[in-house]
Short mmCIF file of C-alpha atoms and ligand atoms in Angstrom, two decimals:
data_model
loop_
_atom_site.label_atom_id
_atom_site.label_comp_id
_atom_site.label_asym_id
_atom_site.label_seq_id
_atom_site.Cartn_x
_atom_site.Cartn_y
_atom_site.Cartn_z
CA MET A 18 32.82 -1.57 -19.98
CA SER A 19 31.05 -4.58 -18.37
CA ASN A 20 27.39 -5.07 -19.26
CA PRO A 21 25.13 -4.48 -16.27
CA ILE A 22 22.38 -7.00 -15.60
CA TYR A 23 20.04 -4.23 -14.51
CA SER A 24 20.16 -0.47 -14.59
CA LEU A 25 17.60 1.62 -12.69
CA GLN A 26 17.14 5.31 -12.10
CA VAL A 27 16.26 7.10 -8.88
CA ASP A 28 14.21 10.06 -10.09
CA LEU A 29 14.28 13.08 -7.80
CA PRO A 30 12.65 16.47 -8.14
CA ALA A 31 15.19 18.89 -9.61
CA SER A 32 16.18 21.73 -7.29
CA GLY A 33 18.34 23.78 -9.63
CA VAL A 34 20.33 20.74 -10.72
CA ASP A 35 19.08 17.31 -11.75
CA ARG A 36 19.83 15.03 -8.78
CA SER A 37 18.51 11.81 -10.32
CA TYR A 38 21.03 8.99 -10.30
CA PRO A 39 21.57 5.48 -11.61
CA ILE A 40 21.68 2.21 -9.70
CA ILE A 41 23.73 -0.23 -11.75
CA ILE A 42 23.63 -3.91 -10.84
CA GLY A 43 26.01 -6.47 -12.32
CA HIS A 44 29.18 -8.50 -12.04
CA GLY A 45 32.71 -7.12 -12.13
CA LEU A 46 31.61 -3.53 -11.54
CA LEU A 47 34.25 -2.84 -8.89
CA ALA A 48 36.95 -3.47 -11.50
CA ASP A 49 35.23 -1.61 -14.34
CA GLY A 50 37.64 1.23 -15.15
CA GLU A 51 35.67 2.52 -18.13
CA ARG A 52 32.56 2.93 -16.02
CA PHE A 53 34.47 4.86 -13.35
CA THR A 54 35.89 7.13 -16.04
CA GLU A 55 32.41 7.70 -17.45
CA LEU A 56 31.05 8.57 -13.99
CA LEU A 57 33.98 10.52 -12.59
CA GLY A 58 35.82 12.03 -15.52
CA ASP A 59 39.24 12.93 -14.12
CA ALA A 60 37.90 14.05 -10.71
CA PRO A 61 40.12 13.39 -7.69
CA VAL A 62 38.75 10.74 -5.32
CA VAL A 63 38.59 10.11 -1.59
CA LEU A 64 38.12 6.35 -1.34
CA VAL A 65 36.80 5.19 2.05
CA SER A 66 36.64 1.59 3.21
CA ASN A 67 37.32 -0.51 6.30
CA ASP A 68 39.98 -3.03 7.27
CA THR A 69 37.75 -6.03 6.44
CA VAL A 70 36.53 -4.93 3.01
CA ALA A 71 39.68 -3.13 1.83
CA PRO A 72 41.91 -6.24 1.63
CA LEU A 73 39.18 -8.00 -0.37
CA TYR A 74 38.08 -5.31 -2.82
CA LEU A 75 40.08 -2.10 -2.58
CA PRO A 76 42.94 -3.16 -4.93
CA ARG A 77 40.55 -3.77 -7.83
CA VAL A 78 38.77 -0.44 -7.28
CA ARG A 79 42.09 1.38 -6.93
CA ASN A 80 43.25 -0.18 -10.19
CA ALA A 81 40.01 0.68 -11.97
CA LEU A 82 40.33 4.32 -10.91
CA GLY A 83 43.49 4.55 -13.02
CA LYS A 84 47.10 5.48 -12.37
CA THR A 85 46.87 9.20 -13.16
CA ARG A 86 43.96 10.13 -10.88
CA LYS A 87 44.61 11.60 -7.41
CA VAL A 88 43.17 9.07 -4.94
CA THR A 89 43.27 9.44 -1.16
CA GLU A 90 42.59 6.14 0.59
CA VAL A 91 41.00 6.20 4.04
CA ILE A 92 40.81 2.79 5.72
CA LEU A 93 38.89 2.76 8.99
CA PRO A 94 38.60 0.00 11.57
CA ASP A 95 35.59 -2.26 10.97
CA GLY A 96 32.44 -1.94 13.07
CA GLU A 97 29.29 -0.02 13.89
CA ASP A 98 31.17 1.55 16.80
CA GLN A 99 33.33 3.41 14.25
CA LYS A 100 30.30 5.23 12.83
CA HIS A 101 30.87 8.42 14.79
CA LEU A 102 31.91 12.01 14.25
CA MET A 103 35.61 11.30 14.90
CA SER A 104 35.69 8.91 11.92
CA ALA A 105 34.06 11.57 9.74
CA ASP A 106 36.68 13.99 11.05
CA HIS A 107 39.43 11.52 10.12
CA ILE A 108 38.08 11.43 6.54
CA TRP A 109 37.95 15.26 6.43
CA GLN A 110 41.53 15.51 7.75
CA GLN A 111 42.87 13.17 5.09
CA ALA A 112 40.91 14.99 2.39
CA LEU A 113 42.13 18.41 3.55
CA LYS A 114 45.76 17.28 3.90
CA ASP A 115 45.61 16.05 0.29
CA HIS A 116 44.08 19.38 -0.83
CA HIS A 117 40.82 17.93 -2.12
CA GLU A 118 38.48 20.42 -3.70
CA ARG A 119 34.81 20.82 -4.54
CA ARG A 120 35.06 18.68 -7.65
CA SER A 121 36.57 15.77 -5.68
CA ILE A 122 34.30 12.78 -5.29
CA PHE A 123 34.04 10.59 -2.20
CA ILE A 124 33.57 6.85 -2.78
CA ALA A 125 32.17 4.49 -0.13
CA LEU A 126 33.39 0.90 -0.50
CA GLY A 127 31.74 -1.31 2.11
CA GLY A 128 28.54 -2.04 3.97
CA GLY A 129 26.02 0.37 5.44
CA VAL A 130 28.41 1.68 8.08
CA ILE A 131 30.95 2.89 5.52
CA GLY A 132 28.16 4.09 3.20
CA ASP A 133 26.37 6.15 5.87
CA LEU A 134 29.61 7.59 7.24
CA THR A 135 31.16 8.45 3.87
CA GLY A 136 27.91 9.96 2.67
CA TYR A 137 27.76 12.16 5.76
CA ALA A 138 31.41 13.16 5.36
CA ALA A 139 30.70 14.07 1.71
CA ALA A 140 27.57 16.03 2.67
CA CYS A 141 29.62 18.31 4.94
CA PHE A 142 33.00 18.52 3.17
CA LEU A 143 33.37 21.98 1.60
CA ARG A 144 29.59 22.33 2.08
CA GLY A 145 28.90 19.20 0.06
CA VAL A 146 30.73 17.14 -2.57
CA ASP A 147 29.46 14.27 -4.70
CA PHE A 148 29.80 10.69 -3.55
CA ILE A 149 29.37 7.25 -5.04
CA GLN A 150 28.16 4.15 -3.23
CA LEU A 151 29.88 0.80 -3.84
CA PRO A 152 27.84 -1.33 -1.41
CA THR A 153 29.35 -4.71 -0.55
CA THR A 154 26.78 -6.17 1.88
CA LEU A 155 23.35 -7.36 0.81
CA LEU A 156 21.77 -4.96 3.31
CA ALA A 157 23.65 -2.02 1.83
CA GLN A 158 22.81 -3.12 -1.72
CA VAL A 159 19.07 -3.40 -1.17
CA ASP A 160 18.64 -0.66 1.37
CA SER A 161 21.19 1.72 2.82
CA SER A 162 23.05 2.72 -0.38
CA VAL A 163 19.86 3.97 -2.04
CA GLY A 164 17.89 6.97 -0.82
CA GLY A 165 20.40 9.48 0.46
CA LYS A 166 20.05 9.05 4.22
CA THR A 167 23.54 9.56 5.64
CA ALA A 168 24.47 9.68 9.31
CA VAL A 169 26.81 9.00 12.16
CA ASN A 170 25.86 7.75 15.60
CA HIS A 171 25.93 9.96 18.71
CA PRO A 172 26.53 8.67 22.27
CA LEU A 173 22.89 9.62 22.93
CA GLY A 174 21.42 7.80 19.93
CA LYS A 175 21.99 5.89 16.70
CA ASN A 176 22.01 7.84 13.41
CA MET A 177 21.18 11.03 15.33
CA ILE A 178 23.57 13.29 13.41
CA GLY A 179 23.11 13.18 9.67
CA ALA A 180 22.01 14.71 6.42
CA PHE A 181 19.98 13.87 3.36
CA HIS A 182 22.62 13.69 0.64
CA GLN A 183 21.89 11.63 -2.45
CA PRO A 184 24.75 9.73 -4.11
CA LYS A 185 25.80 10.46 -7.67
CA ALA A 186 25.54 6.75 -8.49
CA VAL A 187 25.20 3.35 -6.83
CA LEU A 188 27.25 0.52 -8.34
CA ILE A 189 26.17 -2.88 -7.02
CA ASP A 190 28.72 -5.57 -7.78
CA LEU A 191 26.99 -8.86 -6.97
CA ASP A 192 30.39 -10.63 -6.87
CA SER A 193 31.06 -8.99 -3.50
CA LEU A 194 28.29 -11.04 -1.91
CA LEU A 195 30.35 -14.22 -2.32
CA THR A 196 32.60 -13.29 0.62
CA LEU A 197 29.81 -12.07 2.89
CA PRO A 198 29.41 -14.14 6.09
CA ASP A 199 26.10 -16.06 6.31
CA ARG A 200 24.83 -14.02 9.23
CA GLU A 201 25.35 -10.73 7.37
CA PHE A 202 23.79 -12.20 4.24
CA ALA A 203 20.69 -13.24 6.22
CA ALA A 204 20.42 -9.75 7.73
CA GLY A 205 20.14 -8.38 4.18
CA ILE A 206 17.52 -10.96 3.27
CA ALA A 207 15.29 -9.60 6.05
CA GLU A 208 15.26 -6.15 4.40
CA THR A 209 14.53 -7.79 1.05
CA ILE A 210 11.33 -9.47 2.15
CA LYS A 211 10.31 -6.23 3.86
CA TYR A 212 9.72 -4.79 0.37
CA GLY A 213 7.43 -7.67 -0.52
CA CYS A 214 5.45 -7.14 2.69
CA ILE A 215 4.95 -3.38 2.31
CA TRP A 216 4.71 -2.94 -1.44
CA ASP A 217 4.51 -6.01 -3.65
CA SER A 218 2.78 -9.26 -2.70
CA ASP A 219 4.02 -10.91 -5.93
CA PHE A 220 7.60 -10.18 -4.84
CA PHE A 221 6.83 -11.64 -1.39
CA ASN A 222 5.53 -14.85 -2.97
CA TRP A 223 8.45 -14.95 -5.41
CA LEU A 224 10.96 -14.68 -2.53
CA VAL A 225 9.20 -17.42 -0.57
CA GLN A 226 9.26 -19.66 -3.67
CA HIS A 227 12.94 -18.95 -4.30
CA SER A 228 14.19 -19.22 -0.72
CA ASP A 229 16.39 -22.28 -1.46
CA ALA A 230 18.06 -20.55 -4.41
CA LEU A 231 18.56 -17.41 -2.32
CA ARG A 232 20.18 -19.39 0.47
CA GLY A 233 22.47 -20.92 -2.16
CA ARG A 234 23.26 -17.37 -3.37
CA SER A 235 22.25 -18.27 -6.93
CA ASN A 236 23.44 -15.49 -9.24
CA ASP A 237 20.23 -15.03 -11.21
CA VAL A 238 17.91 -15.14 -8.24
CA LEU A 239 20.06 -12.77 -6.21
CA ALA A 240 20.30 -10.32 -9.10
CA GLU A 241 16.53 -10.27 -9.43
CA ALA A 242 15.97 -9.95 -5.67
CA VAL A 243 18.39 -7.01 -5.46
CA GLN A 244 16.90 -5.33 -8.53
CA ARG A 245 13.29 -5.66 -7.35
CA SER A 246 14.22 -4.38 -3.89
CA CYS A 247 16.10 -1.39 -5.28
CA ALA A 248 13.26 -0.60 -7.69
CA ILE A 249 10.78 -0.45 -4.81
CA LYS A 250 13.07 1.65 -2.63
CA ALA A 251 13.85 3.98 -5.55
CA GLY A 252 10.13 4.38 -6.28
CA VAL A 253 9.31 5.24 -2.67
CA VAL A 254 12.26 7.65 -2.30
CA SER A 255 11.34 9.38 -5.58
CA GLN A 256 7.90 10.13 -4.18
CA ASP A 257 9.01 11.16 -0.70
CA GLU A 258 12.70 11.94 -0.45
CA ARG A 259 12.68 13.38 3.09
CA GLU A 260 10.21 11.06 4.81
CA GLY A 261 7.34 13.51 4.92
CA GLY A 262 4.89 10.62 4.55
CA LEU A 263 5.16 7.59 2.27
CA ARG A 264 8.84 6.86 2.98
CA ALA A 265 7.93 5.94 6.56
CA ILE A 266 6.58 2.60 5.29
CA LEU A 267 10.20 1.51 4.77
CA ASN A 268 10.33 1.37 8.57
CA PHE A 269 8.08 -1.72 8.69
CA GLY A 270 9.36 -3.77 11.65
CA HIS A 271 11.85 -1.05 12.55
CA THR A 272 10.09 0.49 15.56
CA PHE A 273 10.30 -2.86 17.39
CA ALA A 274 13.74 -3.52 15.90
CA HIS A 275 15.27 -0.33 17.25
CA ALA A 276 13.93 -1.16 20.71
CA ILE A 277 15.52 -4.63 20.52
CA GLU A 278 18.86 -3.24 19.30
CA GLN A 279 18.93 -0.59 22.00
CA THR A 280 17.92 -2.94 24.81
CA MET A 281 20.32 -5.70 23.81
CA GLY A 282 23.19 -3.29 23.13
CA TYR A 283 24.17 -2.41 19.58
CA GLY A 284 25.91 -5.28 17.84
CA ALA A 285 24.38 -8.07 19.96
CA TRP A 286 21.63 -8.40 17.34
CA LEU A 287 22.42 -7.33 13.80
CA HIS A 288 20.06 -4.67 12.48
CA GLY A 289 18.54 -7.10 9.96
CA GLU A 290 18.01 -9.69 12.70
CA ALA A 291 16.12 -7.18 14.83
CA VAL A 292 14.12 -6.13 11.75
CA ALA A 293 13.18 -9.78 11.09
CA CYS A 294 11.75 -10.11 14.59
CA GLY A 295 10.12 -6.67 14.39
CA MET A 296 8.40 -7.53 11.10
CA VAL A 297 6.95 -10.70 12.59
CA MET A 298 5.60 -8.71 15.55
CA ALA A 299 4.08 -6.07 13.23
CA ALA A 300 2.62 -8.81 11.01
CA LYS A 301 1.06 -10.55 14.02
CA ILE A 302 -0.59 -7.29 15.13
CA SER A 303 -1.86 -6.78 11.56
CA ALA A 304 -3.29 -10.31 11.59
CA ALA A 305 -4.94 -9.74 14.98
CA ARG A 306 -6.63 -6.71 13.39
CA ASP A 307 -7.89 -8.95 10.55
CA GLN A 308 -5.72 -7.18 7.99
CA LEU A 309 -3.52 -10.16 7.21
CA SER A 310 -4.03 -13.93 7.13
CA GLY A 311 -2.45 -16.23 9.68
CA GLU A 312 -1.08 -18.19 6.72
CA THR A 313 0.90 -15.15 5.51
CA VAL A 314 2.33 -14.57 8.99
CA ALA A 315 3.39 -18.24 9.08
CA GLN A 316 5.00 -17.92 5.61
CA LEU A 317 6.92 -14.85 6.74
CA GLU A 318 8.10 -16.61 9.91
CA GLN A 319 9.15 -19.75 8.02
CA PHE A 320 10.99 -17.75 5.37
CA LEU A 321 12.95 -15.76 7.95
CA ALA A 322 13.64 -18.77 10.17
CA SER A 323 15.00 -20.70 7.17
CA PHE A 324 17.81 -18.08 7.09
CA ASP A 325 18.33 -18.54 10.85
CA LEU A 326 16.85 -15.11 11.47
CA PRO A 327 15.18 -14.62 14.87
CA VAL A 328 11.38 -14.49 14.76
CA GLU A 329 10.80 -14.13 18.50
CA PRO A 330 11.86 -11.19 20.67
CA PRO A 331 14.65 -11.71 23.21
CA THR A 332 13.48 -13.17 26.51
CA GLU A 333 14.95 -10.12 28.27
CA MET A 334 12.22 -7.92 26.79
CA SER A 335 8.71 -7.27 28.09
CA PRO A 336 5.85 -5.30 26.51
CA GLU A 337 6.55 -2.51 29.02
CA GLY A 338 10.23 -2.62 28.06
CA PHE A 339 9.35 -2.25 24.37
CA LEU A 340 7.09 0.72 25.07
CA GLU A 341 9.62 2.46 27.28
CA VAL A 342 12.39 2.29 24.69
CA MET A 343 10.12 3.02 21.72
CA ALA A 344 8.90 6.21 23.41
CA GLY A 345 12.44 7.60 22.97
CA ASP A 346 12.64 6.70 19.25
CA LYS A 347 13.22 9.55 16.79
CA LYS A 348 10.12 8.39 14.90
CA VAL A 349 7.86 9.41 17.81
CA ASP A 350 5.53 12.16 16.59
CA ARG A 351 3.90 14.54 19.09
CA GLY A 352 4.44 12.02 21.86
CA LYS A 353 2.82 9.15 19.94
CA ILE A 354 4.73 6.05 18.87
CA ARG A 355 4.20 5.41 15.17
CA TYR A 356 4.04 1.87 13.83
CA ILE A 357 3.97 0.54 10.31
CA LEU A 358 1.51 -2.34 10.02
CA LEU A 359 0.20 -4.18 6.97
CA GLN A 360 -3.22 -3.22 5.64
CA SER A 361 -2.90 -6.36 3.53
CA LEU A 362 0.05 -8.26 2.08
CA GLY A 363 1.87 -5.75 -0.15
CA GLU A 364 0.22 -2.69 1.40
CA ALA A 365 1.52 -0.86 4.47
CA CYS A 366 -0.30 1.52 6.80
CA LEU A 367 0.87 3.94 9.49
CA VAL A 368 -0.87 3.79 12.89
CA ASP A 369 -0.30 5.21 16.35
CA ASP A 370 -2.87 3.27 18.36
CA VAL A 371 -1.11 -0.05 19.06
CA THR A 372 -1.91 -1.12 22.63
CA ILE A 373 0.30 -2.82 25.18
CA GLU A 374 -2.01 -5.86 24.97
CA GLU A 375 -1.40 -6.11 21.22
CA ILE A 376 2.36 -5.91 21.79
CA ALA A 377 2.13 -8.63 24.45
CA GLN A 378 0.20 -10.88 22.03
CA ALA A 379 2.67 -10.24 19.23
CA MET A 380 5.47 -11.39 21.52
CA GLU A 381 3.94 -14.86 21.99
N1 NAD B 406 21.11 4.95 5.17
C1 NAD B 406 20.12 4.12 5.24
O1 NAD B 406 19.06 4.31 4.65
C2 NAD B 406 20.28 2.87 6.07
C3 NAD B 406 19.36 1.83 5.98
C4 NAD B 406 19.59 0.67 6.68
C5 NAD B 406 20.73 0.56 7.49
N2 NAD B 406 21.60 1.60 7.56
C6 NAD B 406 22.82 1.51 8.37
O2 NAD B 406 23.63 0.49 7.79
C7 NAD B 406 24.47 -0.06 8.81
C8 NAD B 406 24.44 -1.55 8.70
O3 NAD B 406 24.94 -1.91 7.43
P1 NAD B 406 25.53 -3.37 7.15
O4 NAD B 406 24.54 -4.37 7.60
O5 NAD B 406 25.98 -3.38 5.76
O6 NAD B 406 26.72 -3.47 8.20
P2 NAD B 406 28.30 -3.21 8.07
O7 NAD B 406 28.60 -2.08 7.21
O8 NAD B 406 28.81 -3.18 9.48
O9 NAD B 406 28.80 -4.55 7.37
C9 NAD B 406 28.62 -5.78 8.05
C10 NAD B 406 29.95 -6.55 8.16
O10 NAD B 406 30.26 -7.15 6.90
C11 NAD B 406 31.60 -6.78 6.52
N3 NAD B 406 31.59 -6.78 5.07
C12 NAD B 406 31.07 -5.85 4.24
N4 NAD B 406 31.10 -6.27 2.98
C13 NAD B 406 31.68 -7.47 2.99
C14 NAD B 406 31.98 -8.44 1.98
N5 NAD B 406 31.64 -8.24 0.72
N6 NAD B 406 32.60 -9.59 2.36
C15 NAD B 406 32.90 -9.81 3.65
N7 NAD B 406 32.61 -8.98 4.66
C16 NAD B 406 32.00 -7.82 4.32
C17 NAD B 406 31.81 -5.45 7.19
O11 NAD B 406 33.18 -5.14 7.29
C18 NAD B 406 31.14 -5.69 8.54
O12 NAD B 406 32.01 -6.43 9.37
C19 NAD B 406 23.96 0.48 10.13
O13 NAD B 406 24.82 1.48 10.59
C20 NAD B 406 22.61 1.08 9.78
O14 NAD B 406 22.27 2.16 10.62
C21 NAD B 406 21.40 2.75 6.87
#
């Protein structure tokens, strides 16, 4: 079995069974047969990936799962536009045709799209089977694979149909980041610095100091960035699994980001790109409220811009346009738009009193 660089635990309140699970971070994990045997026993597997990731990584996972195990492979077309109920139905059909049972385990090999979709398919199949996340994008490694939010998109809204369904384990093979296109890598970086902003100012400063090494995808620095991000997400999820309160802080920058994604059409801006811009807007509003220094806002902007992430909203958008779209967001509570701002660097706060003037200023 390969030695992980880091191993963390997501602790969850037991509801009959212990649902806590490990996040294992290292190299060569996708090919680690002994680890799969330890996690899965001889359970049959439904292995889901897409036609970009499968040619790169599926053969080594298939091999590691062993020759005697029943494995059903489901390879979907790549893209956010595949994250819909028909793709989940395709997974269910393959699983049913191959007579999978309750002890079968679904495995998601890919980015957040495959992870969210496979998790949702697992949550519903035979009223819920276990699943394992093998995230291959930086965004999925630091964010979407941890925490148990699974979903598909609906024509009337993104991630509108879903379930909370925690994985049985998350195996993060850092080697997979070597083939990730720069733009996707940068999108993951945006979520990484989010954790520094909302939870840990030391991590924020560390990321800013190590931005050159991160851009160069240095093994050690990446491993530490992924581990620190996962540790923060795991800590928040452990305290508030179903977003009754604290977990909302993970949405820093996301209220503006969703409005940008929706206005520009999904896919025009990557999620992480929209989050980068949204975080800068939220940071500017925090600074205007004297909760954050102008220097910190400038550091955030410079860090994001050094990864070619957008720090200004699209010219197509106006303050009125932001408000109109945000009013339809699923995070609206009793008619009020909720925003995550920074009380200080490393500390988030939830507010619902941001004015149109503040939004206009944050767009400058
Ligand atoms: N569940 C959650 O908590 C949560 C959190 C954040 C985002 N999300 C969801 O995650 C999705 C976005 O995830 P994403 O950014 O990973 O996008 P993605 O899954 O679309 O992956 C991005 C692109 O990279 C390709 N790819 C993946 N791994 C690769 C690799 N190692 N080498 C080369 N190419 C690779 C994919 O095929 C795709 O083309 C969205 O649907 C979003 O809603 C969910």
